[in-house]
Amino acid sequence: MSKVLVIAEHLDGKLNSSTARAISAAAAIKPEAIDVLVLSDKADAIAAEAAKIQGVNRVLTVERPENAHPLAAALAPQIAQVAAGYSHVFAPSTTFGKDVAPRVAALLGVAQVSDVMSVEDSHTFKRPIYAGNAIITVQADPSHIIVATIRTASWPAAANVANSASIEALSLDVALPSHTRFIELKQGKSDRPDLQSANKVVSGGRGVGSKENFEIIYKFADKIGAAVGASRAAVDAGYVPNELQVGQTGKIIAPELYMAIGISGAIQHLTGIKDAGTIVAINKDAEAPIFEIADIGLVGDLFKLIPELEQAID
Ligand code: FAD
């Protein structure tokens, strides 16, 4: 029987919704147990949130000062030790999970299964390849533990339940490496929703034309309560910081509403929005490939159409 250990992702004392998505993938294996591991310097509030997620049997916490920041080099040896006794270790396929899971796999001497989109059985998974243009079915060796990252956009967040799972504090005897230490975190401050978990996302592309012009995207996003994203061309041109990039080499997202404004619809961009609900495109070129996948397409100049949309909302 399978036993899955899900690594909790959290920031500022709050659990990230990517954890509940990884728990949905764990539940698809129909395991005997799903435990969530919270590594933090202050784990109580995060563990309490995790304990309320449907399907969770136990929340395990490891509290130590070195876990104040998610340094993969420090977390991985602890995860590898807790992993003994589990058949699977799952982490979300976010920046956090992509950083930590390969180190865990390496420490356990196994190959990682990346970007699990669906579970066929406990050792067989589907995952995207060639920038999402093909889906491959992979089978992992059942004689080894499986370390996998879960493509969060492919899984709904497991619901919360009234009864909380038990929470157990672990004390591990693991020597942590001293070659990697936290110095500082430089983070863009924003009151906007988080791009990776927002229900609505408004993205601008090269068509927006400049950093100054991008104000129109920010303003419109704020009006509808959306997160802001961008194409790689907009990032490369310096219109926006690169944490806003959506696509193959940026964020893979699945909002209910995705608005692509001045974005042509290159395959590498579309990879990032494959699982979005409704896609709206605004582009002055009626032949732009984005219209092939858009549910609603507006052909015209974004600088004319966005103010019109704003007026209509008012
Ligand atoms: P363009 O292709 O230049 O399109 C701009 C669009 O704006 C055009 O369709 C134009 O008609 C429209 N437009 C111009 N002015 C207006 C106006 N006034 N009103 C309305 N519409 C207007 N790209 C990503 O986005 N994300 C990735 O993660 C990514 N990863 C990549 C990885 C690799 C290995 C490679 C090779 C490429 C990657 N790319 C990625 C780049 C990708 O191939 C495209 O170059 C990029 O997505 C194009 O961005 P864009 O649509 O903003 O620009």
Coordinates of C-alpha atoms and ligand atoms in Angstrom, one line a residue:
M1 CA 0.0 0.0 0.0
S2 CA 1.1 3.5 -0.7
K3 CA 1.9 6.2 1.8
V4 CA 2.4 9.7 0.6
L5 CA 4.4 12.5 2.2
V6 CA 3.4 15.9 0.8
I7 CA 5.8 18.8 1.4
A8 CA 4.0 21.9 2.5
E9 CA 4.8 25.1 0.7
H10 CA 4.2 28.3 2.8
L11 CA 5.2 31.9 3.1
D12 CA 4.8 34.4 5.9
G13 CA 3.2 31.8 8.1
K14 CA 0.5 30.9 5.6
L15 CA 0.0 27.7 3.7
N16 CA 0.2 28.1 -0.1
S17 CA -2.8 26.7 -2.0
S18 CA -0.3 24.6 -4.1
T19 CA -0.1 22.2 -1.1
A20 CA -3.8 21.4 -1.3
R21 CA -3.4 20.8 -5.0
A22 CA -0.5 18.3 -4.3
I23 CA -2.8 16.7 -1.8
S24 CA -5.4 16.1 -4.5
A25 CA -2.8 14.3 -6.6
A26 CA -1.8 12.3 -3.6
A27 CA -5.4 11.3 -3.0
A28 CA -5.6 10.1 -6.7
I29 CA -3.2 7.3 -5.8
K30 CA -5.7 6.1 -3.2
P31 CA -3.0 5.6 -0.6
E32 CA -3.3 4.2 2.8
A33 CA -2.3 7.5 4.3
I34 CA -1.4 11.1 3.3
D35 CA 0.9 13.0 5.7
V36 CA 1.9 16.6 5.2
L37 CA 5.4 17.8 6.3
V38 CA 5.7 21.4 7.5
L39 CA 9.3 22.6 7.8
S40 CA 9.4 26.0 9.4
D41 CA 10.8 28.0 12.4
K42 CA 7.2 28.6 13.5
A43 CA 5.0 25.7 12.2
D44 CA 1.9 25.9 14.4
A45 CA -0.4 28.1 12.2
I46 CA 0.7 26.5 9.0
A47 CA 0.2 23.0 10.4
A48 CA -3.2 23.9 11.7
E49 CA -4.2 25.0 8.1
A50 CA -2.8 21.8 6.6
A51 CA -4.6 19.7 9.2
K52 CA -7.9 20.9 7.9
I53 CA -7.4 19.7 4.3
Q54 CA -9.5 16.8 3.2
G55 CA -7.6 13.5 2.9
V56 CA -4.8 14.4 5.3
N57 CA -4.1 11.8 8.0
R58 CA -1.3 13.5 9.9
V59 CA 0.6 16.8 9.8
L60 CA 4.3 16.4 10.8
T61 CA 6.2 19.5 11.8
V62 CA 9.9 20.1 12.0
E63 CA 10.6 23.4 13.7
R64 CA 14.1 24.8 13.7
P65 CA 15.6 28.2 13.1
E66 CA 17.3 27.0 9.9
N67 CA 13.8 26.4 8.4
A68 CA 12.8 30.1 8.7
H69 CA 13.5 30.4 5.0
P70 CA 12.8 27.8 2.3
L71 CA 16.5 27.0 1.5
A72 CA 16.4 23.7 -0.5
A73 CA 19.9 22.8 0.6
A74 CA 18.7 22.9 4.3
L75 CA 15.3 21.4 3.8
A76 CA 16.2 18.5 1.5
P77 CA 18.2 16.4 4.0
Q78 CA 15.4 16.7 6.6
I79 CA 12.7 15.7 4.0
A80 CA 14.9 12.8 2.9
Q81 CA 15.1 11.5 6.5
V82 CA 11.3 11.8 7.1
A83 CA 10.7 10.1 3.7
A84 CA 11.8 6.7 5.2
G85 CA 8.6 4.7 5.5
Y86 CA 6.8 6.4 2.7
S87 CA 6.3 5.1 -0.9
H88 CA 5.9 8.6 -2.4
V89 CA 7.1 12.1 -1.7
F90 CA 5.1 14.9 -3.5
A91 CA 6.0 18.5 -3.8
P92 CA 4.1 21.1 -5.8
S93 CA 5.7 21.9 -9.2
T94 CA 6.2 25.6 -8.2
T95 CA 9.5 27.4 -7.8
F96 CA 9.7 26.0 -4.2
G97 CA 9.0 22.4 -5.2
K98 CA 11.2 22.5 -8.3
D99 CA 14.0 23.7 -6.1
V100 CA 13.7 21.2 -3.2
A101 CA 12.4 18.0 -4.8
P102 CA 15.4 17.2 -7.1
R103 CA 17.7 17.5 -4.0
V104 CA 15.4 15.1 -2.1
A105 CA 15.5 12.7 -5.1
A106 CA 19.2 12.9 -5.3
L107 CA 19.7 12.2 -1.6
L108 CA 17.3 9.2 -1.9
G109 CA 19.2 8.0 -5.0
V110 CA 16.1 8.0 -7.3
A111 CA 15.1 9.8 -10.5
Q112 CA 12.4 12.4 -10.0
V113 CA 9.0 12.3 -11.8
S114 CA 8.3 15.9 -12.8
D115 CA 5.1 17.8 -13.4
V116 CA 2.6 15.0 -12.7
M117 CA -0.7 16.0 -14.5
S118 CA -2.6 12.8 -13.9
V119 CA -2.3 9.6 -11.9
E120 CA -2.9 6.3 -13.8
D121 CA -2.0 4.1 -10.9
S122 CA 0.4 4.4 -7.9
H123 CA 3.5 4.2 -10.1
T124 CA 2.2 5.4 -13.5
F125 CA 1.8 9.1 -14.3
K126 CA 1.1 11.4 -17.2
R127 CA 3.3 14.5 -17.6
P128 CA 3.8 17.1 -20.4
I129 CA 6.8 17.1 -22.7
Y130 CA 7.9 19.3 -25.6
A131 CA 6.5 22.5 -23.9
G132 CA 3.2 20.8 -23.3
N133 CA 2.8 19.8 -27.0
A134 CA 2.8 16.1 -26.1
I135 CA 1.8 14.1 -23.0
I136 CA 3.9 11.2 -22.0
T137 CA 2.9 8.3 -19.7
V138 CA 5.8 7.4 -17.4
Q139 CA 6.1 4.4 -15.1
A140 CA 8.3 4.5 -12.0
D141 CA 10.1 1.6 -10.6
P142 CA 7.9 0.2 -7.8
S143 CA 11.0 -1.0 -5.8
H144 CA 12.0 2.5 -5.1
I145 CA 10.4 5.5 -3.4
I146 CA 8.9 8.0 -5.8
V147 CA 9.8 11.7 -5.6
A148 CA 7.5 13.7 -7.8
T149 CA 6.5 17.3 -8.4
I150 CA 2.8 18.0 -9.1
R151 CA 1.7 20.3 -11.9
T152 CA -0.5 22.4 -9.7
A153 CA -2.5 23.8 -12.6
S154 CA -3.7 20.3 -13.4
W155 CA -5.2 19.6 -9.9
P156 CA -8.0 21.3 -8.0
A157 CA -7.1 22.3 -4.4
A158 CA -8.4 19.6 -2.0
A159 CA -11.3 21.0 0.1
N160 CA -11.2 21.9 3.8
V161 CA -13.0 19.7 6.3
A162 CA -14.4 20.4 9.7
N163 CA -12.4 17.7 11.6
S164 CA -8.7 18.4 11.8
A165 CA -6.0 15.8 11.3
S166 CA -3.5 15.2 14.1
I167 CA -0.4 17.3 14.3
E168 CA 2.9 15.7 15.5
A169 CA 6.2 17.5 16.1
L170 CA 9.3 15.6 14.9
S171 CA 12.8 16.2 16.1
L172 CA 15.3 15.1 13.6
D173 CA 18.9 14.3 14.0
V174 CA 20.1 15.7 10.7
A175 CA 23.3 17.6 10.1
L176 CA 22.5 20.5 7.8
P177 CA 25.0 21.8 5.2
S178 CA 26.7 25.0 6.1
H179 CA 27.7 25.9 2.6
T180 CA 24.3 27.5 1.9
R181 CA 22.8 30.2 4.2
F182 CA 20.1 32.8 3.9
I183 CA 21.2 36.3 3.4
E184 CA 18.2 38.3 2.2
L185 CA 15.0 38.0 0.3
K186 CA 14.3 40.7 -2.3
Q187 CA 10.7 40.6 -3.2
G188 CA 8.4 42.8 -5.3
K189 CA 5.8 44.2 -2.9
S190 CA 2.3 44.1 -4.4
D191 CA -1.2 44.2 -3.0
R192 CA -2.4 42.4 -6.1
P193 CA -3.4 38.7 -6.0
D194 CA -0.6 36.2 -6.4
L195 CA -0.1 35.3 -10.0
Q196 CA 0.1 31.5 -9.4
S197 CA -3.1 31.2 -7.4
A198 CA -5.2 34.1 -8.7
N199 CA -8.7 33.4 -10.2
K200 CA -8.3 36.2 -12.7
V201 CA -5.1 37.2 -14.6
V202 CA -4.5 40.1 -17.0
S203 CA -1.3 39.7 -19.0
G204 CA 0.4 42.2 -21.3
G205 CA 2.8 41.4 -24.1
R206 CA 5.2 43.2 -26.4
G207 CA 2.1 44.9 -27.9
V208 CA 1.8 47.1 -24.8
G209 CA 4.9 48.9 -26.1
S210 CA 6.8 50.1 -23.0
K211 CA 7.2 50.0 -19.2
E212 CA 5.1 53.2 -18.9
N213 CA 2.3 51.9 -21.1
F214 CA 2.1 48.8 -18.8
E215 CA 0.2 51.1 -16.4
I216 CA -2.9 50.4 -18.5
I217 CA -2.6 46.7 -17.7
Y218 CA -2.0 47.3 -14.0
K219 CA -4.9 49.7 -13.8
F220 CA -7.3 47.3 -15.7
A221 CA -6.2 44.4 -13.5
D222 CA -6.8 46.3 -10.3
K223 CA -10.3 47.3 -11.6
I224 CA -11.3 43.6 -12.0
G225 CA -9.3 42.3 -9.0
A226 CA -6.8 40.3 -11.2
A227 CA -3.2 39.4 -10.9
V228 CA -0.8 40.8 -13.6
G229 CA 1.2 38.5 -15.9
A230 CA 3.3 39.1 -19.0
S231 CA 4.8 37.4 -22.0
R232 CA 8.5 36.7 -22.1
A233 CA 8.9 39.4 -24.8
A234 CA 7.4 42.0 -22.4
V235 CA 9.8 40.8 -19.6
D236 CA 12.8 40.8 -21.9
A237 CA 12.0 44.3 -23.1
G238 CA 12.1 45.4 -19.4
Y239 CA 8.4 46.4 -19.3
V240 CA 7.9 44.2 -16.1
P241 CA 10.0 42.1 -13.7
N242 CA 10.5 38.5 -14.7
E243 CA 8.5 37.0 -11.9
L244 CA 5.4 38.1 -13.9
Q245 CA 6.4 35.8 -16.9
V246 CA 3.8 33.3 -17.9
G247 CA 4.7 30.3 -20.0
Q248 CA 7.1 27.5 -20.5
T249 CA 10.0 29.3 -18.8
G250 CA 7.7 31.3 -16.5
K251 CA 4.7 30.5 -14.4
I252 CA 2.3 27.7 -15.3
I253 CA -1.1 29.0 -14.2
A254 CA -4.8 28.0 -14.3
P255 CA -7.0 31.0 -13.5
E256 CA -10.7 31.0 -14.2
L257 CA -10.2 34.0 -16.5
Y258 CA -7.1 34.8 -18.5
M259 CA -6.8 38.0 -20.5
A260 CA -3.9 38.1 -23.1
I261 CA -3.4 41.7 -24.2
G262 CA -1.0 42.5 -27.0
I263 CA 0.3 38.9 -26.9
S264 CA 0.6 37.0 -30.1
G265 CA 0.1 33.5 -28.6
A266 CA 3.5 31.7 -29.1
I267 CA 3.4 28.1 -28.1
Q268 CA 5.8 28.8 -25.2
H269 CA 3.3 31.3 -23.8
L270 CA 0.3 29.0 -24.4
T271 CA 2.0 26.2 -22.4
G272 CA 1.6 28.4 -19.3
I273 CA -2.2 28.9 -19.7
K274 CA -3.4 25.5 -21.1
D275 CA -5.5 24.9 -18.0
A276 CA -7.1 28.4 -17.8
G277 CA -10.9 28.6 -17.8
T278 CA -12.0 31.4 -20.1
I279 CA -9.3 33.0 -22.3
V280 CA -9.9 36.5 -23.6
A281 CA -7.5 37.9 -26.2
I282 CA -7.1 41.5 -27.3
N283 CA -4.9 41.9 -30.4
K284 CA -4.9 44.3 -33.3
D285 CA -3.8 41.4 -35.7
A286 CA -6.9 39.3 -36.5
E287 CA -4.5 36.5 -37.6
A288 CA -2.6 36.3 -34.3
P289 CA -2.4 32.7 -33.1
I290 CA -3.8 33.6 -29.7
F291 CA -7.2 33.8 -31.4
E292 CA -7.0 30.1 -32.2
I293 CA -7.3 29.2 -28.5
A294 CA -9.2 32.3 -27.2
D295 CA -12.8 31.8 -26.1
I296 CA -13.4 35.5 -26.6
G297 CA -11.4 37.6 -29.1
L298 CA -11.4 41.3 -29.5
V299 CA -9.6 42.5 -32.6
G300 CA -8.4 46.1 -32.2
D301 CA -6.0 48.5 -30.6
L302 CA -5.6 47.7 -26.9
F303 CA -5.2 51.4 -26.1
K304 CA -8.7 51.9 -27.4
L305 CA -10.4 48.7 -26.3
I306 CA -9.2 48.7 -22.6
P307 CA -10.7 52.1 -21.8
E308 CA -13.9 51.0 -23.5
L309 CA -14.0 47.9 -21.4
E310 CA -13.3 50.0 -18.3
Q311 CA -16.2 52.2 -19.2
A312 CA -18.5 49.3 -19.8
I313 CA -17.5 47.9 -16.3
D314 CA -18.3 51.3 -14.7
Ligands
FAD1 P1 5.0 39.3 -30.0 O1 5.0 37.9 -30.5 O2 5.9 40.3 -30.6 O3 3.5 39.7 -30.1 C1 3.0 41.0 -29.8 C2 1.5 41.1 -30.2 O4 1.0 42.3 -29.8 C3 1.3 40.9 -31.7 O5 0.4 39.8 -32.0 C4 0.7 42.2 -32.2 O6 -0.3 42.1 -33.2 C5 0.1 42.7 -30.9 N1 0.0 44.2 -30.7 C6 0.9 45.1 -31.0 N2 0.4 46.3 -30.7 C7 -0.9 46.2 -30.3 C8 -1.9 47.1 -29.9 N3 -1.7 48.4 -29.9 N4 -3.1 46.6 -29.6 C9 -3.3 45.2 -29.6 N5 -2.4 44.3 -30.0 C10 -1.2 44.8 -30.3 N6 7.3 33.4 -24.2 C11 6.4 33.5 -23.1 O7 5.5 34.4 -23.1 N7 6.6 32.8 -22.0 C12 7.6 31.9 -21.9 O8 7.7 31.2 -20.8 C13 8.5 31.7 -23.0 N8 9.4 30.7 -22.9 C14 10.2 30.5 -24.0 C15 11.2 29.5 -24.0 C16 11.9 29.3 -25.1 C17 12.9 28.2 -25.1 C18 11.8 30.1 -26.3 C19 12.6 29.8 -27.5 C20 10.9 31.1 -26.3 C21 10.1 31.3 -25.2 N9 9.1 32.4 -25.2 C22 8.3 32.5 -24.1 C23 9.1 33.4 -26.2 C24 8.0 33.1 -27.2 O9 8.4 32.3 -28.3 C25 7.5 34.5 -27.9 O10 8.6 35.1 -28.4 C26 6.8 35.5 -26.9 O11 5.8 34.8 -26.2 C27 6.2 36.6 -27.7 O12 5.7 37.5 -26.8 P2 4.6 38.5 -27.2 O13 3.4 37.7 -27.7 O14 4.4 39.5 -26.2 O15 5.3 39.3 -28.4

